[in-house]
PDB file of C-alpha atoms in Angstrom:
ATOM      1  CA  UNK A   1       0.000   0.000   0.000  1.00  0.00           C
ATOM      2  CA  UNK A   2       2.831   2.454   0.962  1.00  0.00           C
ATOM      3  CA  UNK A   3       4.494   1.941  -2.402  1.00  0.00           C
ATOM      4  CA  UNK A   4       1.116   2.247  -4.071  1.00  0.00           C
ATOM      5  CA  UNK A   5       0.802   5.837  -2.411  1.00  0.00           C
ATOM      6  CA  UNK A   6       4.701   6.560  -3.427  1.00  0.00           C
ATOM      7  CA  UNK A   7       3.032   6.031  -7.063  1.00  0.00           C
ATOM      8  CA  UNK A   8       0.300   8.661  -6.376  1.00  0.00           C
ATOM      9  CA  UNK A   9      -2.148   5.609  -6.146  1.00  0.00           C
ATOM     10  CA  UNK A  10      -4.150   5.983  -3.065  1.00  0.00           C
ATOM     11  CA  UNK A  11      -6.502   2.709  -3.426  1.00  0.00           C
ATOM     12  CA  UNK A  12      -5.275  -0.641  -3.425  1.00  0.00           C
ATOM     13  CA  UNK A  13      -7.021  -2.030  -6.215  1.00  0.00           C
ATOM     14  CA  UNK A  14      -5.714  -4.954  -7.598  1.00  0.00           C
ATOM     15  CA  UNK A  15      -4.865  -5.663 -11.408  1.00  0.00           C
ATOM     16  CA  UNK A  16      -6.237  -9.592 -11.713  1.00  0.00           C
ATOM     17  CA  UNK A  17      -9.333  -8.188 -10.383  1.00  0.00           C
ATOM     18  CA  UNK A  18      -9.508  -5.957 -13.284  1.00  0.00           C
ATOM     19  CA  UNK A  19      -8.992  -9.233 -15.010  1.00  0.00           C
ATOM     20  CA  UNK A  20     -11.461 -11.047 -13.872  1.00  0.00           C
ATOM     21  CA  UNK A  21     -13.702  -8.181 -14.042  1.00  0.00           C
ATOM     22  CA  UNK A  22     -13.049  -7.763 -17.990  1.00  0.00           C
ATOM     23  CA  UNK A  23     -13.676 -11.608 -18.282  1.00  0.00           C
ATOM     24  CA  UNK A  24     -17.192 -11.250 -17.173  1.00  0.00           C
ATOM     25  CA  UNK A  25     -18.046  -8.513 -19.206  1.00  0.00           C
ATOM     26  CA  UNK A  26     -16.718 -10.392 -22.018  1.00  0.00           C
ATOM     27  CA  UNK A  27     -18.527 -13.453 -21.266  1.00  0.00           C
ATOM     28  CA  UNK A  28     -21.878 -11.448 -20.709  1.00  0.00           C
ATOM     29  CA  UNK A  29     -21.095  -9.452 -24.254  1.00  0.00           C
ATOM     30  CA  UNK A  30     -23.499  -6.847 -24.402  1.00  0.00           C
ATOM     31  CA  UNK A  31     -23.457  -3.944 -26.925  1.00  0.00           C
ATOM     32  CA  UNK A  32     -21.236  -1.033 -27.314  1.00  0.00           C
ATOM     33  CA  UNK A  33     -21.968   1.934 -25.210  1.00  0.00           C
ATOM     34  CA  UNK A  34     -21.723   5.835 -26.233  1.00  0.00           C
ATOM     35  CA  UNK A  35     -18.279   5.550 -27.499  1.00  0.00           C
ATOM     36  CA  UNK A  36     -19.386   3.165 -30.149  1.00  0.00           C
ATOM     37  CA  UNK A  37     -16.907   0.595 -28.992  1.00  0.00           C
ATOM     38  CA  UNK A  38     -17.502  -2.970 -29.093  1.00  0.00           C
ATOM     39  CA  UNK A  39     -16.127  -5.976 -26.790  1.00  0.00           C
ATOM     40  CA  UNK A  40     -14.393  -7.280 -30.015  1.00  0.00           C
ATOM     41  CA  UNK A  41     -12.622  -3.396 -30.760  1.00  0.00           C
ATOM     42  CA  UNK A  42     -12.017  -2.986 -26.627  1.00  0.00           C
ATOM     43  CA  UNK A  43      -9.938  -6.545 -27.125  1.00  0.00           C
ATOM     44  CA  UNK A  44      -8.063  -5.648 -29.689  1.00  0.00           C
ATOM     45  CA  UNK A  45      -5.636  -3.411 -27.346  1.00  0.00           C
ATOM     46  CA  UNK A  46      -7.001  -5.139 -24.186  1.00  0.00           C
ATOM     47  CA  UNK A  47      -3.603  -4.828 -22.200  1.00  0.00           C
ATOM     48  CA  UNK A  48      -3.608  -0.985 -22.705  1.00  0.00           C
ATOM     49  CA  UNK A  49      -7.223  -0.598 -22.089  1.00  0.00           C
ATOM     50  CA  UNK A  50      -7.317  -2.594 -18.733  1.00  0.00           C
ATOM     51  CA  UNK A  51      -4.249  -0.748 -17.661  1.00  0.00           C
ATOM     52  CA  UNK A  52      -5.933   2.601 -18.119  1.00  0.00           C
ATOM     53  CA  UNK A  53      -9.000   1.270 -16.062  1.00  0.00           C
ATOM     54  CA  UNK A  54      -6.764   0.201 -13.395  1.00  0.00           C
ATOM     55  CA  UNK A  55      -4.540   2.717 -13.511  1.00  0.00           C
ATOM     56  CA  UNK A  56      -7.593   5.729 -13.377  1.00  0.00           C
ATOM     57  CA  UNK A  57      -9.597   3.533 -10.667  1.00  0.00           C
ATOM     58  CA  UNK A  58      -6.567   3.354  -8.260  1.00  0.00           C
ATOM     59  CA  UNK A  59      -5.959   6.818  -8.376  1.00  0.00           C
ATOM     60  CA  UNK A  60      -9.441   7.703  -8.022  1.00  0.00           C
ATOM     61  CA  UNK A  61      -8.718   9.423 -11.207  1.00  0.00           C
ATOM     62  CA  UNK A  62     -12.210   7.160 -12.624  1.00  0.00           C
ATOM     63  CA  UNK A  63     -14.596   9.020 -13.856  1.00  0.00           C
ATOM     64  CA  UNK A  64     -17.781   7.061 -15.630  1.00  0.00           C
ATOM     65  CA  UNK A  65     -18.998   8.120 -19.278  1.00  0.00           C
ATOM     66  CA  UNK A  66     -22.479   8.934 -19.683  1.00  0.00           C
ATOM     67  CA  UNK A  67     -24.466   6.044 -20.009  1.00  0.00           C
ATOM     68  CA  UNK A  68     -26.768   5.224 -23.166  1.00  0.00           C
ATOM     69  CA  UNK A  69     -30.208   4.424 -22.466  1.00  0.00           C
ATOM     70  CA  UNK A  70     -32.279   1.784 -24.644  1.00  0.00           C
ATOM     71  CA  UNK A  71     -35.669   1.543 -24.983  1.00  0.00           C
ATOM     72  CA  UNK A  72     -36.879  -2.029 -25.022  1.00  0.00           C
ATOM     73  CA  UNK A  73     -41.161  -3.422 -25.289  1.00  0.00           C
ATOM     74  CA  UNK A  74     -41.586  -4.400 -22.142  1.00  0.00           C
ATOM     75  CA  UNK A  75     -41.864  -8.460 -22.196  1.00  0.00           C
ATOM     76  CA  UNK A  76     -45.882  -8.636 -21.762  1.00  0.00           C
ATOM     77  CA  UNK A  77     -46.861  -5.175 -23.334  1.00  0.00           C
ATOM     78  CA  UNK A  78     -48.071  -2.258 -21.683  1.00  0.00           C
ATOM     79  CA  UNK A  79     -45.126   0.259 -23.413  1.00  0.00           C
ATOM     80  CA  UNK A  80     -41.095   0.024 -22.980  1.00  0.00           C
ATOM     81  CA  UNK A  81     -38.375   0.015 -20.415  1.00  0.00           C
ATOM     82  CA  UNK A  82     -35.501   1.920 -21.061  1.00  0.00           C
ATOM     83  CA  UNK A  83     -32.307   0.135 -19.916  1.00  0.00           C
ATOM     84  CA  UNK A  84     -28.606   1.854 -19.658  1.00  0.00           C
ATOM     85  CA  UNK A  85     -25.544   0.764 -21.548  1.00  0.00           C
ATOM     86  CA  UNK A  86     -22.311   1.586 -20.006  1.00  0.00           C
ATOM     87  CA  UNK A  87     -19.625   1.490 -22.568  1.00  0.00           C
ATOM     88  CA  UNK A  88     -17.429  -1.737 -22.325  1.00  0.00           C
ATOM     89  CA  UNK A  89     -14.927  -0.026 -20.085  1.00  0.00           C
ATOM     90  CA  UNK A  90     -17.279   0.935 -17.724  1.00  0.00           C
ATOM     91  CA  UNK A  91     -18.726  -2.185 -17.391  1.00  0.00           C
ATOM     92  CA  UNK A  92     -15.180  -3.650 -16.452  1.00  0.00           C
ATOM     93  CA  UNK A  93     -15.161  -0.933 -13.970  1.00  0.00           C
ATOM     94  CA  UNK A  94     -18.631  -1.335 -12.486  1.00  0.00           C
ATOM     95  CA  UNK A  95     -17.819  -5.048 -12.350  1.00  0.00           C
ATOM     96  CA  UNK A  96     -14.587  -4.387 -10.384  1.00  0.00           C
ATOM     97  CA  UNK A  97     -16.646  -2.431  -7.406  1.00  0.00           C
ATOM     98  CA  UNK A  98     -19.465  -4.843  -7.892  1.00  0.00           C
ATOM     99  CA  UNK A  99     -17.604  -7.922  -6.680  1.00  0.00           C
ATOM    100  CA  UNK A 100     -16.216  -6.126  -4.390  1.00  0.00           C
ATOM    101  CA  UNK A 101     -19.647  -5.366  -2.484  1.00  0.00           C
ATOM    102  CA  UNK A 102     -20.963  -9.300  -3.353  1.00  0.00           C
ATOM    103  CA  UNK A 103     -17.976 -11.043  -1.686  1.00  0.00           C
ATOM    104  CA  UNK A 104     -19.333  -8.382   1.473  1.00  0.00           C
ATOM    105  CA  UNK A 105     -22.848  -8.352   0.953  1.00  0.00           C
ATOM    106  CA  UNK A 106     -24.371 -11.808   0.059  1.00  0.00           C
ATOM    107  CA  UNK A 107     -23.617 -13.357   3.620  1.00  0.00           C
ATOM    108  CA  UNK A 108     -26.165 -11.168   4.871  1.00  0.00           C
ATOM    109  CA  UNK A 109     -28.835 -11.482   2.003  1.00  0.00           C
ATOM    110  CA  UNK A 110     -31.898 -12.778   3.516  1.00  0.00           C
ATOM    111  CA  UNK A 111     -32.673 -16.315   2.122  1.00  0.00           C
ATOM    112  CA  UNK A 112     -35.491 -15.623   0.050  1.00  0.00           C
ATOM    113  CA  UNK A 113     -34.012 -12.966  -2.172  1.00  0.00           C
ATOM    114  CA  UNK A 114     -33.891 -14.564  -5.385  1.00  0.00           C
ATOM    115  CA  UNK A 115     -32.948 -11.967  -7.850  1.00  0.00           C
ATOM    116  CA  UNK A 116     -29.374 -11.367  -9.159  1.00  0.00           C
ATOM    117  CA  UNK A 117     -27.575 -14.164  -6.920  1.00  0.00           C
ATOM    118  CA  UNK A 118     -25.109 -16.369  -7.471  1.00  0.00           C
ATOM    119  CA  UNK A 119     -27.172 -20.126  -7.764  1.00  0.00           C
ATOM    120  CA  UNK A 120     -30.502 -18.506  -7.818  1.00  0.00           C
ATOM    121  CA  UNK A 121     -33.147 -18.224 -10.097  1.00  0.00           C
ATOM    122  CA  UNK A 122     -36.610 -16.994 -10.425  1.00  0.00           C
ATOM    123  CA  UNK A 123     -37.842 -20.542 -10.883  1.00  0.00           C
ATOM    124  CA  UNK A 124     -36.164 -21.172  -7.531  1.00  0.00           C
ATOM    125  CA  UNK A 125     -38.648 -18.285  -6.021  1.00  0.00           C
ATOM    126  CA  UNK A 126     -41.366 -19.818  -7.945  1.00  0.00           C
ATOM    127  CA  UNK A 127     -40.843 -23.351  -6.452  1.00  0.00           C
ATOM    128  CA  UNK A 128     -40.368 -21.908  -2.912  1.00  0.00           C
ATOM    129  CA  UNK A 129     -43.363 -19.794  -3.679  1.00  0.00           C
ATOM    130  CA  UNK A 130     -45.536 -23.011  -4.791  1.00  0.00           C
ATOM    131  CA  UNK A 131     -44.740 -25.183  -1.708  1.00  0.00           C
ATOM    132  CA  UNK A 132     -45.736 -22.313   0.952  1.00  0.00           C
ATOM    133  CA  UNK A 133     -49.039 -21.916  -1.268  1.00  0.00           C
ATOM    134  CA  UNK A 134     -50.051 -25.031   0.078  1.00  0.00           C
ATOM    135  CA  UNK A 135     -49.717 -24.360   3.800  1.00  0.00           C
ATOM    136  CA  UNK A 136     -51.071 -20.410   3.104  1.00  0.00           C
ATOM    137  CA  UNK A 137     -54.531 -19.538   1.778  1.00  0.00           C
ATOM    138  CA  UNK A 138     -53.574 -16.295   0.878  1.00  0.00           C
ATOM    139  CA  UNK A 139     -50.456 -13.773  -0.618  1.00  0.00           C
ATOM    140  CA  UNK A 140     -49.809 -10.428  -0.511  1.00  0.00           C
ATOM    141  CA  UNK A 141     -48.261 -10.340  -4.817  1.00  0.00           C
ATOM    142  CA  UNK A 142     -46.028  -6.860  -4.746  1.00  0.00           C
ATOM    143  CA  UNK A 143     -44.516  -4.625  -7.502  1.00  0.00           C
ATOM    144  CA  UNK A 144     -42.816  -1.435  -6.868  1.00  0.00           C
ATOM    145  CA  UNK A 145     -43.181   1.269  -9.291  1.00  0.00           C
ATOM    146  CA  UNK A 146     -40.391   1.944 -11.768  1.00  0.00           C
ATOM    147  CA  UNK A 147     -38.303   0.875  -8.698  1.00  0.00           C
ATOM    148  CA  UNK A 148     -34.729   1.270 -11.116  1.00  0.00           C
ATOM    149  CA  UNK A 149     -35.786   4.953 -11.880  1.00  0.00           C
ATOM    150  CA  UNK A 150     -36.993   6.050  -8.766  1.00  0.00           C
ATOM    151  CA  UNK A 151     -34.843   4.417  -5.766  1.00  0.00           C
ATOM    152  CA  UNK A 152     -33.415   7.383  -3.482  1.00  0.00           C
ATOM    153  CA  UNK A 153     -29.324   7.818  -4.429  1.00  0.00           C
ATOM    154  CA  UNK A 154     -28.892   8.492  -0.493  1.00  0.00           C
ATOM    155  CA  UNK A 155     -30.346   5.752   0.881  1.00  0.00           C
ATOM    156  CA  UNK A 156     -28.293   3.309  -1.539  1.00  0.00           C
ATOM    157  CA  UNK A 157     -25.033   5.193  -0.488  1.00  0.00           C
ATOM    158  CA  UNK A 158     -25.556   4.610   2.897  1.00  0.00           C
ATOM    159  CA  UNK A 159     -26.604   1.021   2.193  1.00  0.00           C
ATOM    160  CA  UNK A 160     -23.310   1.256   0.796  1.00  0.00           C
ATOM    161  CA  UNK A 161     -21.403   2.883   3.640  1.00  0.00           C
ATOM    162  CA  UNK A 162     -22.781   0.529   6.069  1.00  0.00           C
ATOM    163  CA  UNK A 163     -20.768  -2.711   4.256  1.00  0.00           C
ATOM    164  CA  UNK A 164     -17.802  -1.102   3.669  1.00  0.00           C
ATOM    165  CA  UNK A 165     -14.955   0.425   4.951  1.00  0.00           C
ATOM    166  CA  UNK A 166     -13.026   0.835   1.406  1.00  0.00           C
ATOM    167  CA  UNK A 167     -13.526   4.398   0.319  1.00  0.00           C
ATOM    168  CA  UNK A 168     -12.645   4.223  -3.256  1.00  0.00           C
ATOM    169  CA  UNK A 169     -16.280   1.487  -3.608  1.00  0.00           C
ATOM    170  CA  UNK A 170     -18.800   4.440  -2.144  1.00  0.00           C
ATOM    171  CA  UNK A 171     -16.596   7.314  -4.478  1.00  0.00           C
ATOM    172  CA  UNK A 172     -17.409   5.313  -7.421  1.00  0.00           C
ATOM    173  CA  UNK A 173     -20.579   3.775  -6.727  1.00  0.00           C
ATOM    174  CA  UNK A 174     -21.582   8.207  -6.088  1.00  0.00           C
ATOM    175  CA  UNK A 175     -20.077   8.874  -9.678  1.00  0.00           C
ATOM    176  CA  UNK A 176     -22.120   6.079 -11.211  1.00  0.00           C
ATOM    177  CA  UNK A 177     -25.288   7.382  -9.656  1.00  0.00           C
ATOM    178  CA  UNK A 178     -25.415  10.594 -10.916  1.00  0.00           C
ATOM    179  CA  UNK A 179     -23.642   9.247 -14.454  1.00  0.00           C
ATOM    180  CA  UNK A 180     -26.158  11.394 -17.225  1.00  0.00           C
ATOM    181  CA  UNK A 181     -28.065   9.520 -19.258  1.00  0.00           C
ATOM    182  CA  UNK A 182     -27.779   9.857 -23.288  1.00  0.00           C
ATOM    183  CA  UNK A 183     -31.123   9.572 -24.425  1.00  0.00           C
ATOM    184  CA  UNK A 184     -32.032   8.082 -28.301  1.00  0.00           C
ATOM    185  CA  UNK A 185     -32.645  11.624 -29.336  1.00  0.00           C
ATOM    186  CA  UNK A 186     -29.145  12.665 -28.301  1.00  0.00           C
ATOM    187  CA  UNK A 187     -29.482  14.912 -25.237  1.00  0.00           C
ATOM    188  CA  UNK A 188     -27.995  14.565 -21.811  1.00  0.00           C
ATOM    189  CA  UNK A 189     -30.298  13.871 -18.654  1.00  0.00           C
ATOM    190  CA  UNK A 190     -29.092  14.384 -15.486  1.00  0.00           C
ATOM    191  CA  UNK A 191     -30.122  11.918 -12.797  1.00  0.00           C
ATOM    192  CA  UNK A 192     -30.624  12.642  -8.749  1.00  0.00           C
ATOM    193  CA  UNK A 193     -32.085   9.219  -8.452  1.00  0.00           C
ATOM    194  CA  UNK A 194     -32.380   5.621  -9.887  1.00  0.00           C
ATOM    195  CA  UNK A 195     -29.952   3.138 -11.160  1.00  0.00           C
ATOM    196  CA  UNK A 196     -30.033   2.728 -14.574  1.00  0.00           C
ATOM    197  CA  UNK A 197     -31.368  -0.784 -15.305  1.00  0.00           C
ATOM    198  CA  UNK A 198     -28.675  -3.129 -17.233  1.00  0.00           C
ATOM    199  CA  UNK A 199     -25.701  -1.697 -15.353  1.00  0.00           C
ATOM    200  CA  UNK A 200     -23.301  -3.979 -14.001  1.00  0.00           C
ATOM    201  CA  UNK A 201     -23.105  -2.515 -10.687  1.00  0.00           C
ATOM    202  CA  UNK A 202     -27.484  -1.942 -10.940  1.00  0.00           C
ATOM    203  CA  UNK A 203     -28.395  -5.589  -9.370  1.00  0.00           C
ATOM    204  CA  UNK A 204     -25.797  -5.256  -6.341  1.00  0.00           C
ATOM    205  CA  UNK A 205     -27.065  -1.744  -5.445  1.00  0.00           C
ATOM    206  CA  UNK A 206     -30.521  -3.268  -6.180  1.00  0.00           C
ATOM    207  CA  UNK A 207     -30.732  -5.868  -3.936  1.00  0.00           C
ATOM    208  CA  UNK A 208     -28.966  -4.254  -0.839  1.00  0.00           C
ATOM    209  CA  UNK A 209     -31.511  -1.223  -1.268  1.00  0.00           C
ATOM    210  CA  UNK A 210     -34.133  -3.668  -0.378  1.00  0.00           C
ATOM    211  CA  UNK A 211     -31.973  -6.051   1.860  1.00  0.00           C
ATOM    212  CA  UNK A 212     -33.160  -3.306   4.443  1.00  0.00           C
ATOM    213  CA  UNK A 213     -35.952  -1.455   2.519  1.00  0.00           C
ATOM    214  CA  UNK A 214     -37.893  -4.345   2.966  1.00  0.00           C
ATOM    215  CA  UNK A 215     -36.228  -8.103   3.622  1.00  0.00           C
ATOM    216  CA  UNK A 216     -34.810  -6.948   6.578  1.00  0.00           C
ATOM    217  CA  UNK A 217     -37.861  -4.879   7.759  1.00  0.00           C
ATOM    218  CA  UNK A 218     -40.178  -7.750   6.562  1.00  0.00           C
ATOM    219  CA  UNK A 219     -37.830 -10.331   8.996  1.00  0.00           C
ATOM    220  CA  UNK A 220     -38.483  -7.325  11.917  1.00  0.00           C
ATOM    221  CA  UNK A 221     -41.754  -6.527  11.959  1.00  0.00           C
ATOM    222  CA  UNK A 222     -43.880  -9.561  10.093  1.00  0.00           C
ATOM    223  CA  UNK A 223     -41.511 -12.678  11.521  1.00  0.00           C
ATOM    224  CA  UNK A 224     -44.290 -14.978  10.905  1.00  0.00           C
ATOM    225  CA  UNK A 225     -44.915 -13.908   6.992  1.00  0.00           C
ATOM    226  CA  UNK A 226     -42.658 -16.277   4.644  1.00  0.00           C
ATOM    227  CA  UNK A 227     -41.887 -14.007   1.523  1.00  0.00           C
ATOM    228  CA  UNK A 228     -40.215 -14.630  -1.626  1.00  0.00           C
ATOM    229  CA  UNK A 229     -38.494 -11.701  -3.554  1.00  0.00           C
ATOM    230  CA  UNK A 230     -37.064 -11.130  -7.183  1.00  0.00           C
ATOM    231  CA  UNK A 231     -35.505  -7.830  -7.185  1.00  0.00           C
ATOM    232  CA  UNK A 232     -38.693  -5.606  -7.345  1.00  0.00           C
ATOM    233  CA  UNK A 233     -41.181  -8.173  -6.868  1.00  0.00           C
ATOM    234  CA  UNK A 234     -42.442  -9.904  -3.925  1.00  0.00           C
ATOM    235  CA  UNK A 235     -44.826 -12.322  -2.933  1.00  0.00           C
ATOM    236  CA  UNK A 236     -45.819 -12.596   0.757  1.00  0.00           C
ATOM    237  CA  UNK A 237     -48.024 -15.128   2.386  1.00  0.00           C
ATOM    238  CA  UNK A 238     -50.995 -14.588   4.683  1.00  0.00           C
ATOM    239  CA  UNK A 239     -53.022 -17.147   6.817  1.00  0.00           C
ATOM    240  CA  UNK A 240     -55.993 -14.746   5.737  1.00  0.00           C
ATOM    241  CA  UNK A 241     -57.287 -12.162   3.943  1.00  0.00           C
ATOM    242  CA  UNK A 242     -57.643  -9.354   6.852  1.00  0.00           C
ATOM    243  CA  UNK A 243     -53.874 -10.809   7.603  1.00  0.00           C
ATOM    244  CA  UNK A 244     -53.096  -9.783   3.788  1.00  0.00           C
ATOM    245  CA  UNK A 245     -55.018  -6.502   3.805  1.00  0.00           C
ATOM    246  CA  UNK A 246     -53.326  -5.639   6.906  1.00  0.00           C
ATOM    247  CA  UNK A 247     -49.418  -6.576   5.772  1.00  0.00           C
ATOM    248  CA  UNK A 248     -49.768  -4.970   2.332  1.00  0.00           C
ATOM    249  CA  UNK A 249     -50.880  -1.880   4.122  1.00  0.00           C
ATOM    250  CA  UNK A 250     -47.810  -1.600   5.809  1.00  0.00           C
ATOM    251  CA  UNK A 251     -45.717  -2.527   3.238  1.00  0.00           C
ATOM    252  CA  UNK A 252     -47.115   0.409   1.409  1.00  0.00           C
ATOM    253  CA  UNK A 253     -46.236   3.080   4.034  1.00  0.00           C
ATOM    254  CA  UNK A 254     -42.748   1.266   4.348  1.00  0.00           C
ATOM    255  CA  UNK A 255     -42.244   1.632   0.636  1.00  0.00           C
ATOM    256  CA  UNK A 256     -43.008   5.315   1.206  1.00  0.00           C
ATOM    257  CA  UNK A 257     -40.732   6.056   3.946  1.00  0.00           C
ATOM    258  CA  UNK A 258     -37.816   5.009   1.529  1.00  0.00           C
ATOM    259  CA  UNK A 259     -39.019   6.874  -1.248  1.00  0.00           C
ATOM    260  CA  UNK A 260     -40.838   4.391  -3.355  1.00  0.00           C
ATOM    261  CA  UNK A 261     -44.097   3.625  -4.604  1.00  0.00           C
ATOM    262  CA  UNK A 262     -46.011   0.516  -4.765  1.00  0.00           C
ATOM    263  CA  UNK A 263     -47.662  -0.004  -8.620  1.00  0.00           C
ATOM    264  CA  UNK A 264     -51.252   0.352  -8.305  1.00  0.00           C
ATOM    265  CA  UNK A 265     -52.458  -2.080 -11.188  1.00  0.00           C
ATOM    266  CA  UNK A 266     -49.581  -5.108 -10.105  1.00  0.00           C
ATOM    267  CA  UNK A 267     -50.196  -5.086  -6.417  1.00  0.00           C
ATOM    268  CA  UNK A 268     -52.811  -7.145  -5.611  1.00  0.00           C
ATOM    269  CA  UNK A 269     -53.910  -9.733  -2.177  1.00  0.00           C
ATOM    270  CA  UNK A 270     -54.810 -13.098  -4.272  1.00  0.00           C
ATOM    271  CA  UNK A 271     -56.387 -16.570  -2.920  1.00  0.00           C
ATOM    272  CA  UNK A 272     -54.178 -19.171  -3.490  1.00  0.00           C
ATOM    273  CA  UNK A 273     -56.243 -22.617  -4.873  1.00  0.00           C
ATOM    274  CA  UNK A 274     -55.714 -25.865  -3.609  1.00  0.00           C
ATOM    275  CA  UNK A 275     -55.982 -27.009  -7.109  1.00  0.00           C
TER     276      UNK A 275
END
């Protein structure tokens, strides 16, 4: 570290996990971000391109492009989702920081998080989900509105803060916050809030959000509800209906008190069928 700081580089960040960090961005390809450059043309002078990463990250020198947002149909109608692109070399950089905060964070992940873990799936939620239908009449099924666009950018730092003691993870995960967004029509929007949707670093800062936005609250103040959750959705089960009415109320002023919203048409208390 001392001969690190003789180099002017004040964070230890190591080179192989730049490596490994370009690796899974290659593996995950992707598309090319607002520089136009591709995972094939970033390869082609990989070794000077990874060293310029490292080199900016560890003298917190980084700063992130803007990203390029996407508009994609949503997968069962109802209008699009727009999704941000970080160029390639932003990626490798989000994915640096990223598995930084997983090797910290997903020991205390609650157990029925599904979404964006290592060895989890949403069919794993679903089966989970299935199983407790038997024993419960009742669930609570949740959807937070445009939870990527809307979650607080204070609340995730301190998320942040509270797993961490490296101070180069919460500079860079504040720069990627407030990273503008290029939108198809060309102009710049700032952002005070949100996470764009398709980052690298998105599903980390996702799922600790809600470790304690709701996970943790839900394993405080409803012990007795079994949940399942898949990044922004949730289903919670209820021994009855006035049990359901009575949990999804709360979970609505909860979602409030951390900025969010639930959605209005996807929230709904449903009877589960034997059959």
């Amino acid at each position: 570290m001392d001969e690190l700081k003789a180099l002017g580089k004040p964070f230890d960040i190591s080179k192989w996990a730049v490596q490994e960090a370009w690796e899974r961005v290659k593996a995950n390809q992707g598309s090319a971000g607002v520089d136009g450059v591709s995972i094939r043309e970033f390869e082609k002078d990989l070794k000077n391109n990874l060293y310029k990463i490292w080199n900016r990250m560890s003298s917190g020198a980084y700063f992130p492009p803007p990203v390029k947002a996407v508009e994609i149909p949503k997968a069962h109608g109802g209008g699009t989702r727009v999704l941000g692109v970080p160029s390639v070399a932003d990626r490798v950089a989000q994915t640096v920081v990223a598995g930084v905060l997983e090797a910290r964070v997903e020991m205390i992940f609650h157990p029925d998080s599904y979404g964006y873990r290592p060895k989890r799936s949403a069919l794993d939620a679903v089966g989970v989900c299935r199983q407790r239908c038997w024993k419960y009449d009742w669930v609570v099924e949740l959807d937070i509105r445009k939870f990527f666009d809307s979650v607080p950018h204070d609340l995730i730092v301190r998320a942040v803060e509270a797993n961490t003691d490296l101070p180069w993870v919460v500079l860079y995960v504040k720069r990627w916050l407030v990273a503008p967004l290029v939108l198809p029509d060309g102009t710049l929007q700032d952002r005070d809030h949100g996470t764009p949707q398709g980052s690298a670093i998105s599903p980390v800062l996702a799922n600790l959000f809600l470790h304690y936005a709701f996970d943790a609250w839900m394993a405080r103040v409803f012990p007795a509800m079994p949940f399942e959750r898949y990044a922004d959705d949730a289903v919670v089960h209820c021994s009855s209906r006035g049990q359901a009415e009575r949990v999804l109320a709360a979970i609505a002023e909860r979602m409030g008190e951390v900025g969010l919203e639930l959605h209005p048409d996807k929230t709904r208390i449903v009877y589960c069928k034997d059959g």
